[in-house]
């Protein structure tokens, strides 16, 4: 099977992927799934006749061969999730979220975001990929609908796009995580412990896999694969999978990346747009100024004044515990980084370059934390006193800050994890100690 962690943009994937095939067989247990045409190897040998129902037997026959055409292009799924189901999920999401309506709702010449979605079409290959992806987690339908809505809505507000651009953004939102179908689904299960560096490297390959999968699908807007590749990149180069910077990331890619972040906050956070504004302002240079300004303007429109949330005693206690955990983590990172800095003279220039880059990012995160007013450089007891403030709005803002900083440290641990196998064993083990200190468990 192809090593997904090391594939390059545009590299062909001729061998049927084990994880995709197994999920396809699993989907066939609830839907009628069959081949839409004869399936041939690259040498011209006929493996499977058209009209054959998908089963374990088919999996055994195709998995060890290189195929003339991608397997997903030769499959049909009855009662499949399609564009109508996506539009219905989008409508429900808009109905249930004022934040989403403000940022992603629009109407132009009698057409809304939902009607625009309904008029789109997905071909058979895209439909197959979409259904295999969503079959393992029904919540993915709402997430993809939200990202699609946000990608369209933000595009409308930022640049008055033409229909072709809007269609590309909508499709990219629907398909942004499609590369996950080629990755072990166990790595995405909720409740799983922290991923090992090698496991995270596989997960981090999903934008590249998605780009490759979509480039070989006929009649798909040419922008879509590139947008998929960029949806975890950041303007300052601290994204993945390629660490692209600045102008190397398209405007559409920047919008899609922001849409993906905001969707992740909608279901988990109170006042998600306030959290999104903090996230995008925390480290200068990650997001473009027009995107930040749009989020800030939207937050002002949704929360026009002091609308403090009602807190329970448990929530107050949770905040105190989160702050204590963050302070402990920062202290541990300090100890580990100081030791590595003392030992760095024994290591290679490659190690030192990686270590310096990680510490530069860590300093940016600490500066971002200080800029919020929650200064952890002072005595820990003084920070904890803030948690006893009577003003619920202050505590709410503190909770946003703690959540975001904890998440940023976790994100940085992922960047470190992607660097470990570039080093000799002893140096990799040393860097792993920093990855472990940074990771912990992100606050949710």
Coordinates of C-alpha atoms in Angstrom, one line a residue:
X1 CA 0.0 0.0 0.0
X2 CA 1.2 3.5 -0.8
X3 CA 2.9 5.4 2.1
X4 CA 0.5 8.3 2.3
X5 CA 2.7 10.3 4.6
X6 CA 5.4 10.7 1.9
X7 CA 3.3 11.2 -1.3
X8 CA 3.8 14.3 -3.4
X9 CA 1.2 16.6 -4.9
X10 CA -0.2 15.0 -8.1
X11 CA 1.4 11.6 -7.6
X12 CA -0.8 8.8 -9.0
X13 CA -2.5 6.4 -6.7
X14 CA -3.0 3.3 -8.8
X15 CA -3.3 0.6 -6.2
X16 CA -6.7 0.2 -4.5
X17 CA -6.3 1.5 -1.0
X18 CA -6.9 -1.0 1.7
X19 CA -8.8 1.4 4.0
X20 CA -11.0 2.7 1.2
X21 CA -11.9 -0.8 0.1
X22 CA -12.8 -2.0 3.6
X23 CA -15.0 1.0 4.1
X24 CA -16.6 0.4 0.8
X25 CA -17.4 -3.2 1.8
X26 CA -18.8 -1.8 5.1
X27 CA -21.0 0.7 3.2
X28 CA -22.3 -2.2 1.1
X29 CA -23.8 -3.8 4.2
X30 CA -26.3 -1.0 4.5
X31 CA -26.6 0.2 0.9
X32 CA -26.7 -1.6 -2.5
X33 CA -23.2 -0.9 -3.9
X34 CA -22.1 -2.4 -7.2
X35 CA -19.6 -1.9 -10.0
X36 CA -20.9 0.4 -12.8
X37 CA -18.6 -1.1 -15.4
X38 CA -16.0 -3.8 -16.0
X39 CA -12.9 -3.4 -13.9
X40 CA -9.5 -4.1 -15.5
X41 CA -5.9 -4.2 -14.3
X42 CA -3.3 -1.9 -16.0
X43 CA -2.2 -5.0 -18.0
X44 CA -5.7 -5.4 -19.5
X45 CA -6.9 -8.4 -17.3
X46 CA -10.6 -8.2 -16.5
X47 CA -11.0 -8.6 -12.7
X48 CA -14.7 -7.8 -12.1
X49 CA -17.7 -7.6 -14.4
X50 CA -19.9 -4.5 -14.3
X51 CA -23.0 -5.0 -12.2
X52 CA -21.2 -7.0 -9.5
X53 CA -22.3 -6.3 -6.0
X54 CA -19.5 -5.1 -3.6
X55 CA -18.5 -7.8 -1.1
X56 CA -15.5 -9.2 0.8
X57 CA -14.8 -11.4 -2.3
X58 CA -14.4 -8.3 -4.5
X59 CA -12.1 -6.7 -2.0
X60 CA -9.9 -9.8 -2.1
X61 CA -9.8 -9.7 -5.9
X62 CA -8.9 -6.1 -6.5
X63 CA -6.7 -5.1 -3.5
X64 CA -3.5 -6.6 -4.8
X65 CA -3.7 -5.2 -8.4
X66 CA -3.1 -1.9 -10.1
X67 CA -6.2 -0.8 -11.9
X68 CA -6.7 0.9 -15.3
X69 CA -9.2 3.3 -13.7
X70 CA -9.6 4.4 -10.1
X71 CA -11.9 2.1 -8.3
X72 CA -14.2 4.9 -7.0
X73 CA -14.8 5.8 -10.7
X74 CA -16.4 2.4 -11.3
X75 CA -18.8 2.2 -8.4
X76 CA -22.4 3.1 -8.0
X77 CA -24.2 3.5 -4.6
X78 CA -28.0 3.3 -4.4
X79 CA -29.8 5.5 -1.9
X80 CA -26.6 7.5 -1.7
X81 CA -26.0 10.8 0.2
X82 CA -26.0 13.4 -2.5
X83 CA -26.4 17.1 -3.1
X84 CA -30.0 17.1 -1.8
X85 CA -29.0 15.6 1.5
X86 CA -26.2 18.1 1.7
X87 CA -28.6 21.0 1.0
X88 CA -31.0 19.7 3.7
X89 CA -28.1 19.5 6.2
X90 CA -27.1 23.1 5.3
X91 CA -30.7 24.3 5.8
X92 CA -30.9 22.7 9.3
X93 CA -27.5 24.1 10.2
X94 CA -28.6 27.6 9.2
X95 CA -31.8 27.3 11.2
X96 CA -30.0 26.2 14.3
X97 CA -27.1 28.8 14.4
X98 CA -27.4 32.5 14.4
X99 CA -23.6 32.8 14.0
X100 CA -23.8 30.7 10.9
X101 CA -26.7 32.7 9.5
X102 CA -24.9 35.9 10.0
X103 CA -21.6 34.8 8.4
X104 CA -22.8 32.3 5.8
X105 CA -26.4 33.2 5.0
X106 CA -27.0 35.2 1.8
X107 CA -29.6 35.9 -0.9
X108 CA -28.9 37.2 -4.4
X109 CA -31.3 37.5 -7.3
X110 CA -33.8 35.3 -5.5
X111 CA -31.1 32.6 -4.8
X112 CA -29.9 31.5 -1.4
X113 CA -27.0 29.4 -0.4
X114 CA -29.2 26.4 0.0
X115 CA -30.9 26.8 -3.4
X116 CA -27.4 27.3 -4.9
X117 CA -26.4 23.9 -3.4
X118 CA -29.5 22.2 -4.6
X119 CA -28.7 23.2 -8.2
X120 CA -25.2 21.7 -8.1
X121 CA -24.4 18.2 -9.3
X122 CA -22.0 15.5 -8.0
X123 CA -20.7 12.8 -10.4
X124 CA -20.7 9.1 -9.6
X125 CA -17.0 9.0 -8.4
X126 CA -17.5 12.0 -6.1
X127 CA -20.7 10.6 -4.7
X128 CA -18.9 7.3 -4.0
X129 CA -16.1 9.0 -2.1
X130 CA -18.5 11.2 -0.2
X131 CA -20.7 8.2 0.9
X132 CA -17.7 6.1 2.0
X133 CA -16.4 9.1 4.0
X134 CA -19.7 9.8 5.7
X135 CA -20.6 6.2 6.4
X136 CA -18.2 6.0 9.3
X137 CA -19.5 9.2 11.0
X138 CA -22.9 10.7 10.4
X139 CA -21.7 14.0 11.9
X140 CA -19.5 14.6 8.9
X141 CA -22.5 15.6 6.8
X142 CA -23.3 18.6 9.0
X143 CA -19.6 19.6 9.2
X144 CA -19.2 19.5 5.4
X145 CA -22.4 21.4 4.9
X146 CA -21.2 24.1 7.3
X147 CA -17.8 24.4 5.7
X148 CA -19.5 24.7 2.3
X149 CA -21.9 27.4 3.6
X150 CA -19.1 29.3 5.2
X151 CA -16.8 29.1 2.2
X152 CA -19.6 30.5 0.0
X153 CA -20.8 33.1 2.5
X154 CA -17.3 34.4 3.2
X155 CA -16.5 34.5 -0.5
X156 CA -19.7 36.5 -1.2
X157 CA -18.8 39.0 1.6
X158 CA -15.1 39.4 0.6
X159 CA -15.0 39.5 -3.1
X160 CA -18.3 39.3 -5.0
X161 CA -17.3 36.0 -6.8
X162 CA -18.7 34.8 -10.0
X163 CA -20.8 31.6 -10.2
X164 CA -17.9 29.4 -11.2
X165 CA -15.8 30.5 -8.2
X166 CA -18.7 30.1 -5.8
X167 CA -19.4 26.6 -7.2
X168 CA -15.7 25.7 -6.6
X169 CA -15.8 27.0 -3.0
X170 CA -19.1 25.1 -2.3
X171 CA -17.6 21.8 -3.7
X172 CA -14.4 22.3 -1.8
X173 CA -16.3 22.8 1.4
X174 CA -18.2 19.6 0.8
X175 CA -15.1 17.6 -0.2
X176 CA -12.4 19.2 1.9
X177 CA -11.7 16.1 4.1
X178 CA -12.3 13.5 1.4
X179 CA -8.7 12.3 1.5
X180 CA -9.5 10.7 4.9
X181 CA -11.1 7.8 3.0
X182 CA -7.6 6.5 2.3
X183 CA -6.5 6.7 5.9
X184 CA -7.1 4.2 8.7
X185 CA -10.5 5.2 10.2
X186 CA -9.4 4.2 13.7
X187 CA -7.1 7.3 13.7
X188 CA -10.2 9.5 13.6
X189 CA -12.2 7.9 16.3
X190 CA -13.3 10.1 19.2
X191 CA -11.9 9.2 22.6
X192 CA -8.7 7.8 21.1
X193 CA -5.5 8.7 23.0
X194 CA -3.0 11.1 21.7
X195 CA -1.8 10.0 18.2
X196 CA 1.8 8.8 18.0
X197 CA 4.0 10.9 15.6
X198 CA 3.8 8.3 12.8
X199 CA 0.0 8.1 13.2
X200 CA -0.4 11.9 13.0
X201 CA 1.8 12.0 9.9
X202 CA -0.7 9.7 8.2
X203 CA -3.6 11.9 9.2
X204 CA -1.8 15.1 8.1
X205 CA -1.5 13.6 4.6
X206 CA -5.2 13.9 4.0
X207 CA -5.1 17.2 2.1
X208 CA -2.5 15.8 -0.3
X209 CA -4.5 12.5 -0.7
X210 CA -7.7 14.5 -1.3
X211 CA -6.0 16.6 -4.0
X212 CA -4.7 13.6 -5.8
X213 CA -8.1 11.8 -5.6
X214 CA -10.0 14.8 -7.0
X215 CA -7.5 15.6 -9.8
X216 CA -8.3 12.2 -11.4
X217 CA -12.1 12.8 -11.3
X218 CA -13.5 14.1 -14.6
X219 CA -15.6 17.2 -15.0
X220 CA -14.6 18.6 -11.6
X221 CA -13.8 22.4 -11.5
X222 CA -10.0 22.6 -11.7
X223 CA -9.7 24.9 -8.6
X224 CA -11.2 22.3 -6.3
X225 CA -8.2 19.9 -5.8
X226 CA -5.9 22.9 -5.1
X227 CA -8.3 24.3 -2.6
X228 CA -8.4 20.9 -0.8
X229 CA -4.6 20.8 -0.7
X230 CA -4.6 24.2 1.0
X231 CA -7.3 23.9 3.6
X232 CA -4.9 23.4 6.6
X233 CA -2.2 25.9 5.4
X234 CA -1.5 29.2 7.1
X235 CA 0.0 32.4 5.6
X236 CA 2.9 32.4 8.0
X237 CA 4.0 28.9 6.9
X238 CA 2.9 27.1 10.1
X239 CA 0.2 25.0 8.5
X240 CA 0.3 21.6 6.8
X241 CA 0.9 19.5 4.7
X242 CA 3.4 21.7 2.7
X243 CA 4.0 24.7 5.0
X244 CA 3.1 27.1 2.2
X245 CA 3.5 30.8 2.9
X246 CA 1.8 34.0 1.8
X247 CA 1.0 34.4 -1.9
X248 CA 1.6 30.6 -2.4
X249 CA -1.8 30.1 -0.8
X250 CA -4.8 31.1 -3.0
X251 CA -7.5 33.5 -1.7
X252 CA -9.9 30.6 -2.0
X253 CA -7.6 28.4 0.1
X254 CA -7.4 31.0 2.8
X255 CA -11.2 31.3 2.9
X256 CA -11.6 27.5 3.0
X257 CA -9.1 27.3 5.9
X258 CA -11.0 29.9 7.9
X259 CA -14.3 28.2 7.2
X260 CA -13.0 24.9 8.4
X261 CA -11.8 26.4 11.7
X262 CA -15.1 28.2 12.3
X263 CA -17.2 25.1 11.6
X264 CA -15.1 23.3 14.2
X265 CA -16.0 25.9 16.8
X266 CA -19.8 26.1 16.0
X267 CA -20.7 22.8 17.7
X268 CA -18.2 23.0 20.6
X269 CA -18.1 26.6 21.8
X270 CA -20.4 29.3 23.2
X271 CA -20.2 32.4 21.0
X272 CA -18.1 30.7 18.3
X273 CA -17.5 33.9 16.3
X274 CA -15.9 35.5 19.4
X275 CA -13.6 32.5 19.7
X276 CA -12.9 32.6 16.0
X277 CA -11.9 36.3 16.2
X278 CA -9.5 35.5 19.1
X279 CA -8.0 32.5 17.2
X280 CA -7.4 34.5 14.0
X281 CA -5.9 37.5 15.8
X282 CA -3.8 35.6 18.3
X283 CA -0.7 35.2 16.1
X284 CA -0.2 38.0 13.5
X285 CA 0.3 36.8 10.0
X286 CA -1.7 33.5 10.0
X287 CA -4.8 34.9 8.3
X288 CA -5.3 37.8 5.9
X289 CA -6.5 41.1 7.2
X290 CA -9.7 41.0 5.2
X291 CA -10.7 37.7 6.7
X292 CA -9.9 38.9 10.3
X293 CA -11.8 42.1 9.7
X294 CA -14.8 40.1 8.4
X295 CA -14.9 37.9 11.5
X296 CA -14.5 40.9 13.8
X297 CA -17.3 42.8 12.1
X298 CA -19.5 39.7 12.3
X299 CA -18.8 39.3 16.0
X300 CA -19.8 42.9 16.6
X301 CA -23.1 42.3 14.8
X302 CA -23.9 39.2 16.7
X303 CA -22.9 40.4 20.2
X304 CA -23.7 44.2 20.3
X305 CA -22.7 44.9 23.9
X306 CA -22.2 42.9 27.1
X307 CA -24.2 39.7 26.8
X308 CA -22.6 37.7 29.6
X309 CA -23.4 34.0 29.7
X310 CA -24.9 32.3 32.7
X311 CA -22.4 30.1 34.3
X312 CA -22.8 27.1 36.5
X313 CA -20.6 26.3 39.5
X314 CA -19.2 23.4 37.5
X315 CA -18.2 25.6 34.6
X316 CA -16.4 28.0 37.0
X317 CA -14.6 25.1 38.5
X318 CA -13.7 23.7 35.0
X319 CA -12.2 27.0 34.1
X320 CA -10.0 27.0 37.2
X321 CA -8.9 23.5 36.4
X322 CA -8.1 24.5 32.8
X323 CA -6.0 27.4 33.9
X324 CA -4.1 25.2 36.4
X325 CA -3.5 22.6 33.7
X326 CA -2.2 25.3 31.3
X327 CA 0.1 26.8 33.8
X328 CA 1.5 23.4 34.6
X329 CA 2.0 22.7 30.9
X330 CA 3.8 26.0 30.3
X331 CA 6.1 25.2 33.2
X332 CA 6.9 21.7 31.8
X333 CA 7.6 23.1 28.4
X334 CA 10.0 25.6 29.9
X335 CA 11.9 22.9 31.7
X336 CA 12.1 20.6 28.6
X337 CA 13.1 23.4 26.2
X338 CA 15.8 24.6 28.6
X339 CA 17.3 21.1 28.8
X340 CA 17.2 20.7 25.0
X341 CA 18.8 24.1 24.5
X342 CA 21.6 23.1 26.8
X343 CA 22.1 19.8 25.0
X344 CA 21.6 21.2 21.4
X345 CA 25.3 21.7 20.9
X346 CA 25.6 17.8 20.7
X347 CA 23.0 17.6 18.0
X348 CA 23.1 18.2 14.2
X349 CA 22.4 21.5 12.5
X350 CA 19.1 19.9 11.3
X351 CA 18.0 19.4 14.8
X352 CA 19.0 22.9 15.8
X353 CA 17.1 24.4 12.9
X354 CA 13.9 22.4 13.7
X355 CA 14.3 23.2 17.4
X356 CA 14.8 27.0 16.8
X357 CA 11.7 27.1 14.5
X358 CA 9.5 25.3 17.1
X359 CA 10.7 27.7 19.9
X360 CA 10.1 30.7 17.6
X361 CA 6.5 29.5 17.2
X362 CA 6.2 28.9 20.9
X363 CA 7.4 32.4 21.7
X364 CA 4.7 33.7 19.3
X365 CA 2.1 31.8 21.2
X366 CA 3.3 33.2 24.5
X367 CA 3.3 36.7 23.1
X368 CA -0.2 36.1 21.8
X369 CA -1.2 35.0 25.3
X370 CA 0.4 38.1 26.9
X371 CA -1.4 40.3 24.4
X372 CA -4.8 39.1 25.7
X373 CA -4.0 40.4 29.2
X374 CA -3.8 36.9 30.8
X375 CA -0.2 37.2 31.7
X376 CA 1.1 33.8 32.8
X377 CA 4.6 35.3 33.3
X378 CA 3.5 36.7 36.6
X379 CA 3.0 34.6 39.7
X380 CA 0.5 31.7 39.1
X381 CA -1.5 32.8 42.2
X382 CA -2.2 36.2 40.6
X383 CA -3.5 34.5 37.4
X384 CA -5.7 32.2 39.5
X385 CA -7.2 35.3 41.2
X386 CA -8.6 36.3 37.9
X387 CA -10.7 33.2 37.9
X388 CA -12.6 34.5 41.0
X389 CA -13.7 37.7 39.2
X390 CA -17.3 38.5 39.7
X391 CA -17.7 39.7 36.1
X392 CA -18.9 36.6 34.1
X393 CA -17.8 38.4 30.9
X394 CA -14.2 38.4 32.1
X395 CA -14.3 34.8 33.0
X396 CA -15.9 34.0 29.6
X397 CA -13.0 35.8 27.8
X398 CA -10.5 34.0 30.0
X399 CA -12.1 30.6 29.1
X400 CA -11.7 31.5 25.4
X401 CA -8.1 32.4 25.8
X402 CA -7.2 29.3 27.8
X403 CA -9.0 27.1 25.3
X404 CA -7.2 28.7 22.3
X405 CA -3.8 28.7 23.9
X406 CA -4.1 25.1 24.9
X407 CA -5.2 24.2 21.4
X408 CA -2.3 26.2 19.8
X409 CA 0.2 24.3 22.0
X410 CA -1.4 21.0 20.8
X411 CA -1.2 22.2 17.2
X412 CA 2.5 23.0 17.7
X413 CA 3.1 19.5 19.0
X414 CA 1.7 18.2 15.7
X415 CA 4.1 20.3 13.8
X416 CA 6.9 18.8 15.9
X417 CA 5.6 15.3 15.3
X418 CA 6.0 15.8 11.5
X419 CA 9.7 16.6 12.0
X420 CA 10.8 13.7 14.2
X421 CA 11.5 11.1 11.5
X422 CA 13.8 13.6 9.7
X423 CA 16.3 13.1 12.5
X424 CA 18.6 10.3 13.8
X425 CA 17.0 8.1 16.5
X426 CA 18.7 9.9 19.5
X427 CA 17.8 13.3 18.2
X428 CA 14.3 12.2 17.3
X429 CA 13.8 10.9 20.9
X430 CA 15.0 14.3 22.2
X431 CA 12.5 16.1 20.0
X432 CA 9.8 13.7 21.1
X433 CA 10.2 14.9 24.7
X434 CA 9.3 18.4 23.5
X435 CA 6.4 17.0 21.5
X436 CA 5.1 15.3 24.6
X437 CA 5.4 18.4 26.7
X438 CA 3.5 20.5 24.1
X439 CA 0.7 18.0 23.5
X440 CA -1.1 16.9 26.6
X441 CA -4.8 17.0 25.9
X442 CA -6.2 20.1 24.2
X443 CA -9.0 21.8 26.0
X444 CA -12.3 21.2 24.3

